[in-house]
Amino acid sequence: MNGEPTIQLLPEELQNQIAAGEVIERPSSVLKELLENALDAAATRVAVHIRDGGQSLIHISDNGQGIAEEELILAVTRHATSKIRAVADLQTLSSFGFRGEALASIASVSRFRLASAQREGQGAFVEVHHGKISDQGCLALPRGTEIEIRDLFASVPARLKFLKQPATESRKCAEILLRIALANKLVDFSFQQGDRELYRFLPGQTLRQRLTAVWPEHILETAKDVSHPDGGFQVTGLVGAPSTAQARPDRIYLYVNNRPVQNKTMLSALREAYRGRILGKEYPQAVLFLSLPPAEVDVNVHPAKSEVRFQDDGHIFRLIRRAVLHCLEENHAPLEGRTQELSPEASRTPTLSTTPIALPLSTRETYREYTIEAPPKFSGTKFAAGLCPDPEDRLPLRAPQTPETLPSTEPRFTYLGQIAKTYLVLSTGTGLVLIDQHAAHERVLFNSIRTHSTKNSKQPLVMPLALTLHPAQATEVQDLWPRLLALGFTLELETPHRLLVHAIPPLLSAAASKEFLEDILSAKARTIEDFWALMACKAAIKAGDELATDEALSLIEAWRQLPDRQYCPHGRPVMISWDVKELEKLFKRR
Ligand code: ADP
Ligand code: MG
C-alpha cells in the first residue's frame, strides 16, 4: 500500500492542546501553574492582574531568577523543564513544577507572551499565538519574569463552554492565590481583579495575619495553633473552635510539603478529630501543613498536581487526627478553665467524689417516685448516675451550703434557675452559662454506660413487654442479641414475630426500653457507641421537664466532672457561655 501512513504523529500544537485539556481546566488552573513557576524561580514579589475572570487577561510578574534568552523557546516547549533531570529526582523533589508542560499547554490555547531577564535590563521575549511562535526579540526589563495571557481558550470552544460566569472564575482565581499565599508567607503577593486590588499580602506576615483578609474575626480569635512534630513528619497550622463549625467545607486548606492539595485521608482524619465536638453535617475551619520526607509521597498522580498519594495512608490519618485532637483537647474545655481561673483551690480540693455514684434511678418516671418516697436532701444524685452494681459504692453528694450555690470552694459558680423548662442558667461571677439539660444529662449517662457495664444490674419486669417484629427485624434481633444482653436486657423470641422482654437495663423505664428497642430494630444505631448514645438519650431528662433546684445542682455537678462535657454524644453543644468581654460586645460597650 502506498499513500499516507495511517498512524501519524500529531502536529506539536495539537499535542499541546490535548495536554492542555488535562493541565489547565480553567483560568484558575493557569494562574496556579504561573504562581508555582514564580515560586520555583525563588521570587519574593509576585503581582497578578486578571480581567473578566481571567478569560480576557491574566498578567503575572515576578522578581525571580528569570530565564536565559536562549532558553525562552524551550520554556514554552512541552516536556522541557529545568527542575528534574531523571525519574529518581521525583523522590527528592522540592519544586512545585517538574512536568515541563504548563507553559506549552497554556501557550497552545491562548495569545501568550513571555518576557524574562536574568540580569537587570537585559531581557528577551517570545510571543506564541495558539501554539505557534509569532514573535520574539530583546527588550529591557528588570530582573524577573512577566507573562501575559490573552483570550484564553478562544480557539477551544469546547473548553469555553465549561467556563462559569466571570465572577465565579475570578473567585476561583482569588482562592488559588490565597491558598498559595498562605503557604509562602515570606513572599509579597498582590492580586488585582479588573481595576480593583483584592489582596495585598505583605512579606513576613503570619498565617493569622494573612487569614484576616478572608476569615471573620471571631473565627480567627478562637482558632488555635497546631504544632505536632513526629520524627521526620510534622503537622502545623491552625484549627477553628468547634463552636464556629460551619455547613460548608470551604474553610479547610490542606497542604503537603507546602503544596496545596485535595486529599481524602487528611480530610477524614481532620473530621474524625472533631467527631463528638461538632455535628455530623458540619465542617471545621482548618489550615493544616503536613511536611514529610518527599519519598513518602507521590505528587505525580495527576497533571494538575493537586492530588497526592501517600506511601502509608494509615500513618498519615493517625498523625493528622492526633495532631488536631491534641490541640482540641488542650483548648476546648472552657468551663474547666473558667472554674480554675475563679478558684484555683477547687481543682486541688475536690469536694465531691469523682467515683461514679450508683443509683439505678435515672428515668424521669422513676425519679418522681423516688422524690415522693425519700424526699429531697440528695434527691438529685441520680444525675450522677454511675451504674456500679454494688450499693456500697454509693456515695452521697455533699449538700450545698445554700441551695443555689455549688460547693463552697467555688462560691462564684451560682445556679440561677431554669428557663423554658429546658436550659439551666448559671453565673460564674465573670460570665453567664446556659446548659441544655437534656444534652448534659445525656452526656452524664453516656459516660457512665461507657465505663460501667449495665449487664449485672437488670431490672426484672413483672409483666414482660411484647414487641411485634417484621421479618427483617427478626433476623436483626438475633444479630444484636449478644449486644442487647450485655446492655442488661433479658429477651425471649416467643415466636419469630414476637419478642418478649423480661428484664431491662436499670437506666431505662419500661416505656423508654420499648422505644429504645424499636429504634434499634429500625437500624437507628450501628456501632456500640450508637447504642450507648441512644440509651443515654432515652434515659435522660427531656427538654420541658421541670427541675427542682437540687435536681439541677446535682445534674450540673455530675456533668461538670466529665472530661468531655462540652458536647452531647450526638455532638450537639451542651453548654453556651459568654464571658464579660463577650457580654460587653453584645451590649456595644466595646
Ligand atoms: P515546569 O514548571 O514543570 O518545569 P513549565 O512549563 O511550568 O514546566 O515551565 C517550563 C520552564 O520554564 C521551567 O522549568 C522553568 O525553567 C521556566 N520558567 C517558567 N516560569 C518561570 C518563571 N516565572 N521564572 C523563571 N523560570 C520560569
Ligand atoms: Mg511549572
PDB file of N, CA, C and O and ligand atoms in Angstrom, residues 33-34 36-42 62 64-67 71 74-84 96-106 114 116 144-147 305, ligand 1:
ATOM      1  N   GLU A  33      -0.440  27.380  37.911  1.00  0.00           N
ATOM      2  CA  GLU A  33       0.835  26.985  37.295  1.00  0.00           C
ATOM      3  C   GLU A  33       1.820  28.157  37.277  1.00  0.00           C
ATOM      4  O   GLU A  33       3.011  27.984  37.535  1.00  0.00           O
ATOM      5  N   LEU A  34       1.287  29.344  36.960  1.00  0.00           N
ATOM      6  CA  LEU A  34       2.177  30.503  36.849  1.00  0.00           C
ATOM      7  C   LEU A  34       2.730  30.920  38.213  1.00  0.00           C
ATOM      8  O   LEU A  34       3.897  31.286  38.342  1.00  0.00           O
ATOM      9  N   GLU A  36       3.180  28.922  40.733  1.00  0.00           N
ATOM     10  CA  GLU A  36       4.153  27.904  41.137  1.00  0.00           C
ATOM     11  C   GLU A  36       5.496  28.130  40.432  1.00  0.00           C
ATOM     12  O   GLU A  36       6.555  27.969  41.040  1.00  0.00           O
ATOM     13  N   ASN A  37       5.429  28.515  39.167  1.00  0.00           N
ATOM     14  CA  ASN A  37       6.679  28.791  38.450  1.00  0.00           C
ATOM     15  C   ASN A  37       7.433  29.947  39.088  1.00  0.00           C
ATOM     16  O   ASN A  37       8.656  29.896  39.236  1.00  0.00           O
ATOM     17  N   ALA A  38       6.685  30.984  39.484  1.00  0.00           N
ATOM     18  CA  ALA A  38       7.334  32.148  40.101  1.00  0.00           C
ATOM     19  C   ALA A  38       8.017  31.733  41.408  1.00  0.00           C
ATOM     20  O   ALA A  38       9.146  32.140  41.688  1.00  0.00           O
ATOM     21  N   LEU A  39       7.324  30.907  42.196  1.00  0.00           N
ATOM     22  CA  LEU A  39       7.914  30.468  43.471  1.00  0.00           C
ATOM     23  C   LEU A  39       9.114  29.565  43.237  1.00  0.00           C
ATOM     24  O   LEU A  39      10.123  29.652  43.929  1.00  0.00           O
ATOM     25  N   ASP A  40       9.009  28.693  42.219  1.00  0.00           N
ATOM     26  CA  ASP A  40      10.151  27.835  41.889  1.00  0.00           C
ATOM     27  C   ASP A  40      11.354  28.670  41.466  1.00  0.00           C
ATOM     28  O   ASP A  40      12.499  28.254  41.623  1.00  0.00           O
ATOM     29  N   ALA A  41      11.090  29.864  40.913  1.00  0.00           N
ATOM     30  CA  ALA A  41      12.194  30.734  40.493  1.00  0.00           C
ATOM     31  C   ALA A  41      12.668  31.623  41.635  1.00  0.00           C
ATOM     32  O   ALA A  41      13.384  32.599  41.415  1.00  0.00           O
ATOM     33  N   ALA A  42      12.226  31.292  42.868  1.00  0.00           N
ATOM     34  CA  ALA A  42      12.663  31.988  44.082  1.00  0.00           C
ATOM     35  C   ALA A  42      12.252  33.456  44.108  1.00  0.00           C
ATOM     36  O   ALA A  42      12.965  34.306  44.643  1.00  0.00           O
ATOM     37  N   ASP A  62       7.050  38.592  38.262  1.00  0.00           N
ATOM     38  CA  ASP A  62       7.778  38.202  39.471  1.00  0.00           C
ATOM     39  C   ASP A  62       9.204  38.727  39.414  1.00  0.00           C
ATOM     40  O   ASP A  62       9.670  39.162  38.355  1.00  0.00           O
ATOM     41  N   GLY A  64      11.835  36.836  40.246  1.00  0.00           N
ATOM     42  CA  GLY A  64      12.642  35.619  40.403  1.00  0.00           C
ATOM     43  C   GLY A  64      13.879  35.607  39.516  1.00  0.00           C
ATOM     44  O   GLY A  64      14.265  36.643  38.959  1.00  0.00           O
ATOM     45  N   GLN A  65      14.463  34.417  39.365  1.00  0.00           N
ATOM     46  CA  GLN A  65      15.774  34.340  38.701  1.00  0.00           C
ATOM     47  C   GLN A  65      15.739  34.533  37.182  1.00  0.00           C
ATOM     48  O   GLN A  65      16.774  34.710  36.552  1.00  0.00           O
ATOM     49  N   GLY A  66      14.536  34.491  36.595  1.00  0.00           N
ATOM     50  CA  GLY A  66      14.441  34.753  35.156  1.00  0.00           C
ATOM     51  C   GLY A  66      14.864  33.572  34.295  1.00  0.00           C
ATOM     52  O   GLY A  66      15.339  32.546  34.804  1.00  0.00           O
ATOM     53  N   ILE A  67      14.669  33.734  32.976  1.00  0.00           N
ATOM     54  CA  ILE A  67      15.009  32.669  32.022  1.00  0.00           C
ATOM     55  C   ILE A  67      16.010  33.246  31.019  1.00  0.00           C
ATOM     56  O   ILE A  67      15.844  34.384  30.562  1.00  0.00           O
ATOM     57  N   GLU A  71      16.898  30.229  26.163  1.00  0.00           N
ATOM     58  CA  GLU A  71      16.043  29.137  26.658  1.00  0.00           C
ATOM     59  C   GLU A  71      14.561  29.480  26.628  1.00  0.00           C
ATOM     60  O   GLU A  71      13.724  28.670  27.029  1.00  0.00           O
ATOM     61  N   LEU A  74      12.552  27.009  24.701  1.00  0.00           N
ATOM     62  CA  LEU A  74      12.457  25.732  25.425  1.00  0.00           C
ATOM     63  C   LEU A  74      11.390  25.803  26.517  1.00  0.00           C
ATOM     64  O   LEU A  74      10.670  24.841  26.776  1.00  0.00           O
ATOM     65  N   ALA A  75      11.324  26.986  27.167  1.00  0.00           N
ATOM     66  CA  ALA A  75      10.371  27.132  28.270  1.00  0.00           C
ATOM     67  C   ALA A  75       8.941  26.882  27.788  1.00  0.00           C
ATOM     68  O   ALA A  75       8.105  26.396  28.553  1.00  0.00           O
ATOM     69  N   VAL A  76       8.671  27.223  26.530  1.00  0.00           N
ATOM     70  CA  VAL A  76       7.311  27.004  26.032  1.00  0.00           C
ATOM     71  C   VAL A  76       7.205  25.721  25.202  1.00  0.00           C
ATOM     72  O   VAL A  76       6.253  25.526  24.451  1.00  0.00           O
ATOM     73  N   THR A  77       8.196  24.869  25.333  1.00  0.00           N
ATOM     74  CA  THR A  77       8.154  23.593  24.635  1.00  0.00           C
ATOM     75  C   THR A  77       7.778  22.503  25.628  1.00  0.00           C
ATOM     76  O   THR A  77       8.277  22.492  26.756  1.00  0.00           O
ATOM     77  N   ARG A  78       6.913  21.600  25.199  1.00  0.00           N
ATOM     78  CA  ARG A  78       6.433  20.591  26.133  1.00  0.00           C
ATOM     79  C   ARG A  78       7.554  19.634  26.560  1.00  0.00           C
ATOM     80  O   ARG A  78       8.427  19.311  25.772  1.00  0.00           O
ATOM     81  N   HIS A  79       7.466  19.193  27.779  1.00  0.00           N
ATOM     82  CA  HIS A  79       8.438  18.291  28.406  1.00  0.00           C
ATOM     83  C   HIS A  79       9.833  18.886  28.491  1.00  0.00           C
ATOM     84  O   HIS A  79      10.819  18.165  28.576  1.00  0.00           O
ATOM     85  N   ALA A  80       9.891  20.218  28.431  1.00  0.00           N
ATOM     86  CA  ALA A  80      11.186  20.853  28.684  1.00  0.00           C
ATOM     87  C   ALA A  80      11.103  21.489  30.059  1.00  0.00           C
ATOM     88  O   ALA A  80      10.208  22.273  30.331  1.00  0.00           O
ATOM     89  N   THR A  81      11.985  21.115  30.960  1.00  0.00           N
ATOM     90  CA  THR A  81      11.959  21.645  32.321  1.00  0.00           C
ATOM     91  C   THR A  81      13.368  21.801  32.860  1.00  0.00           C
ATOM     92  O   THR A  81      14.285  21.075  32.450  1.00  0.00           O
ATOM     93  N   SER A  82      13.515  22.785  33.754  1.00  0.00           N
ATOM     94  CA  SER A  82      14.825  22.951  34.400  1.00  0.00           C
ATOM     95  C   SER A  82      14.831  22.250  35.748  1.00  0.00           C
ATOM     96  O   SER A  82      15.808  22.308  36.471  1.00  0.00           O
ATOM     97  N   LYS A  83      13.704  21.598  36.110  1.00  0.00           N
ATOM     98  CA  LYS A  83      13.548  21.183  37.507  1.00  0.00           C
ATOM     99  C   LYS A  83      13.910  19.743  37.816  1.00  0.00           C
ATOM    100  O   LYS A  83      14.269  19.420  38.942  1.00  0.00           O
ATOM    101  N   ILE A  84      13.795  18.854  36.861  1.00  0.00           N
ATOM    102  CA  ILE A  84      14.301  17.499  37.084  1.00  0.00           C
ATOM    103  C   ILE A  84      15.105  17.046  35.862  1.00  0.00           C
ATOM    104  O   ILE A  84      14.913  17.555  34.751  1.00  0.00           O
ATOM    105  N   PHE A  96       7.720  22.996  42.824  1.00  0.00           N
ATOM    106  CA  PHE A  96       6.306  22.720  42.525  1.00  0.00           C
ATOM    107  C   PHE A  96       6.167  22.066  41.157  1.00  0.00           C
ATOM    108  O   PHE A  96       5.428  21.139  40.952  1.00  0.00           O
ATOM    109  N   GLY A  97       6.915  22.593  40.183  1.00  0.00           N
ATOM    110  CA  GLY A  97       6.812  22.071  38.826  1.00  0.00           C
ATOM    111  C   GLY A  97       7.809  20.956  38.597  1.00  0.00           C
ATOM    112  O   GLY A  97       8.774  20.802  39.337  1.00  0.00           O
ATOM    113  N   PHE A  98       7.539  20.140  37.594  1.00  0.00           N
ATOM    114  CA  PHE A  98       8.512  19.122  37.184  1.00  0.00           C
ATOM    115  C   PHE A  98       8.110  18.507  35.856  1.00  0.00           C
ATOM    116  O   PHE A  98       8.878  17.834  35.219  1.00  0.00           O
ATOM    117  N   ARG A  99       6.868  18.780  35.401  1.00  0.00           N
ATOM    118  CA  ARG A  99       6.385  18.100  34.203  1.00  0.00           C
ATOM    119  C   ARG A  99       6.766  18.840  32.927  1.00  0.00           C
ATOM    120  O   ARG A  99       6.700  18.274  31.840  1.00  0.00           O
ATOM    121  N   GLY A 100       7.102  20.097  33.060  1.00  0.00           N
ATOM    122  CA  GLY A 100       7.544  20.853  31.892  1.00  0.00           C
ATOM    123  C   GLY A 100       6.478  21.011  30.835  1.00  0.00           C
ATOM    124  O   GLY A 100       6.771  21.065  29.634  1.00  0.00           O
ATOM    125  N   GLU A 101       5.219  21.071  31.221  1.00  0.00           N
ATOM    126  CA  GLU A 101       4.196  21.180  30.182  1.00  0.00           C
ATOM    127  C   GLU A 101       3.238  22.335  30.387  1.00  0.00           C
ATOM    128  O   GLU A 101       2.426  22.620  29.495  1.00  0.00           O
ATOM    129  N   ALA A 102       3.327  23.039  31.516  1.00  0.00           N
ATOM    130  CA  ALA A 102       2.334  24.084  31.773  1.00  0.00           C
ATOM    131  C   ALA A 102       2.413  25.195  30.728  1.00  0.00           C
ATOM    132  O   ALA A 102       1.417  25.506  30.066  1.00  0.00           O
ATOM    133  N   LEU A 103       3.608  25.795  30.572  1.00  0.00           N
ATOM    134  CA  LEU A 103       3.703  26.928  29.651  1.00  0.00           C
ATOM    135  C   LEU A 103       3.341  26.515  28.219  1.00  0.00           C
ATOM    136  O   LEU A 103       2.625  27.236  27.523  1.00  0.00           O
ATOM    137  N   ALA A 104       3.814  25.349  27.792  1.00  0.00           N
ATOM    138  CA  ALA A 104       3.497  24.891  26.436  1.00  0.00           C
ATOM    139  C   ALA A 104       1.983  24.726  26.270  1.00  0.00           C
ATOM    140  O   ALA A 104       1.406  25.111  25.245  1.00  0.00           O
ATOM    141  N   SER A 105       1.340  24.160  27.289  1.00  0.00           N
ATOM    142  CA  SER A 105      -0.098  23.944  27.203  1.00  0.00           C
ATOM    143  C   SER A 105      -0.843  25.272  27.149  1.00  0.00           C
ATOM    144  O   SER A 105      -1.734  25.465  26.320  1.00  0.00           O
ATOM    145  N   ILE A 106      -0.479  26.171  28.039  1.00  0.00           N
ATOM    146  CA  ILE A 106      -1.177  27.462  28.091  1.00  0.00           C
ATOM    147  C   ILE A 106      -0.992  28.208  26.767  1.00  0.00           C
ATOM    148  O   ILE A 106      -1.941  28.748  26.198  1.00  0.00           O
ATOM    149  N   LEU A 114       5.737  35.827  26.835  1.00  0.00           N
ATOM    150  CA  LEU A 114       6.654  35.588  27.951  1.00  0.00           C
ATOM    151  C   LEU A 114       7.852  36.498  27.792  1.00  0.00           C
ATOM    152  O   LEU A 114       8.480  36.534  26.731  1.00  0.00           O
ATOM    153  N   SER A 116      11.434  37.840  29.921  1.00  0.00           N
ATOM    154  CA  SER A 116      12.198  37.488  31.103  1.00  0.00           C
ATOM    155  C   SER A 116      13.611  38.061  31.036  1.00  0.00           C
ATOM    156  O   SER A 116      14.160  38.275  29.952  1.00  0.00           O
ATOM    157  N   GLY A 144      13.658  39.269  36.368  1.00  0.00           N
ATOM    158  CA  GLY A 144      12.428  38.543  36.700  1.00  0.00           C
ATOM    159  C   GLY A 144      11.680  38.138  35.444  1.00  0.00           C
ATOM    160  O   GLY A 144      12.236  38.182  34.338  1.00  0.00           O
ATOM    161  N   THR A 145      10.448  37.745  35.617  1.00  0.00           N
ATOM    162  CA  THR A 145       9.681  37.208  34.503  1.00  0.00           C
ATOM    163  C   THR A 145       8.294  37.818  34.486  1.00  0.00           C
ATOM    164  O   THR A 145       7.706  38.073  35.543  1.00  0.00           O
ATOM    165  N   GLU A 146       7.805  38.034  33.273  1.00  0.00           N
ATOM    166  CA  GLU A 146       6.490  38.624  33.118  1.00  0.00           C
ATOM    167  C   GLU A 146       5.733  37.810  32.078  1.00  0.00           C
ATOM    168  O   GLU A 146       6.245  37.584  30.988  1.00  0.00           O
ATOM    169  N   ILE A 147       4.538  37.372  32.427  1.00  0.00           N
ATOM    170  CA  ILE A 147       3.761  36.577  31.465  1.00  0.00           C
ATOM    171  C   ILE A 147       2.392  37.210  31.297  1.00  0.00           C
ATOM    172  O   ILE A 147       1.764  37.620  32.277  1.00  0.00           O
ATOM    173  N   LYS A 305      -1.392  18.222  39.638  1.00  0.00           N
ATOM    174  CA  LYS A 305      -0.563  18.065  40.840  1.00  0.00           C
ATOM    175  C   LYS A 305      -1.273  18.481  42.126  1.00  0.00           C
ATOM    176  O   LYS A 305      -0.634  18.802  43.110  1.00  0.00           O
TER     177      LYS A 305
HETATM  178  P1  ADP B   1       7.772  23.045  34.892  1.00  0.00           P
HETATM  179  O1  ADP B   1       7.435  24.110  35.863  1.00  0.00           O
HETATM  180  O2  ADP B   1       7.055  21.776  35.156  1.00  0.00           O
HETATM  181  O3  ADP B   1       9.231  22.858  34.702  1.00  0.00           O
HETATM  182  P2  ADP B   1       6.612  24.860  32.991  1.00  0.00           P
HETATM  183  O4  ADP B   1       6.057  24.669  31.631  1.00  0.00           O
HETATM  184  O5  ADP B   1       5.707  25.412  34.013  1.00  0.00           O
HETATM  185  O6  ADP B   1       7.205  23.489  33.459  1.00  0.00           O
HETATM  186  O7  ADP B   1       7.875  25.794  32.859  1.00  0.00           O
HETATM  187  C1  ADP B   1       8.924  25.422  31.997  1.00  0.00           C
HETATM  188  C2  ADP B   1      10.272  26.008  32.429  1.00  0.00           C
HETATM  189  O8  ADP B   1      10.241  27.416  32.258  1.00  0.00           O
HETATM  190  C3  ADP B   1      10.565  25.799  33.902  1.00  0.00           C
HETATM  191  O9  ADP B   1      11.198  24.562  34.140  1.00  0.00           O
HETATM  192  C4  ADP B   1      11.466  26.988  34.215  1.00  0.00           C
HETATM  193  O10 ADP B   1      12.802  26.695  33.907  1.00  0.00           O
HETATM  194  C5  ADP B   1      10.992  28.062  33.264  1.00  0.00           C
HETATM  195  N1  ADP B   1      10.093  29.039  33.916  1.00  0.00           N
HETATM  196  C6  ADP B   1       8.751  29.098  33.827  1.00  0.00           C
HETATM  197  N2  ADP B   1       8.254  30.148  34.530  1.00  0.00           N
HETATM  198  C7  ADP B   1       9.312  30.778  35.083  1.00  0.00           C
HETATM  199  C8  ADP B   1       9.471  31.944  35.918  1.00  0.00           C
HETATM  200  N3  ADP B   1       8.427  32.658  36.345  1.00  0.00           N
HETATM  201  N4  ADP B   1      10.729  32.313  36.274  1.00  0.00           N
HETATM  202  C9  ADP B   1      11.804  31.591  35.862  1.00  0.00           C
HETATM  203  N5  ADP B   1      11.709  30.485  35.075  1.00  0.00           N
HETATM  204  C10 ADP B   1      10.500  30.086  34.676  1.00  0.00           C
END
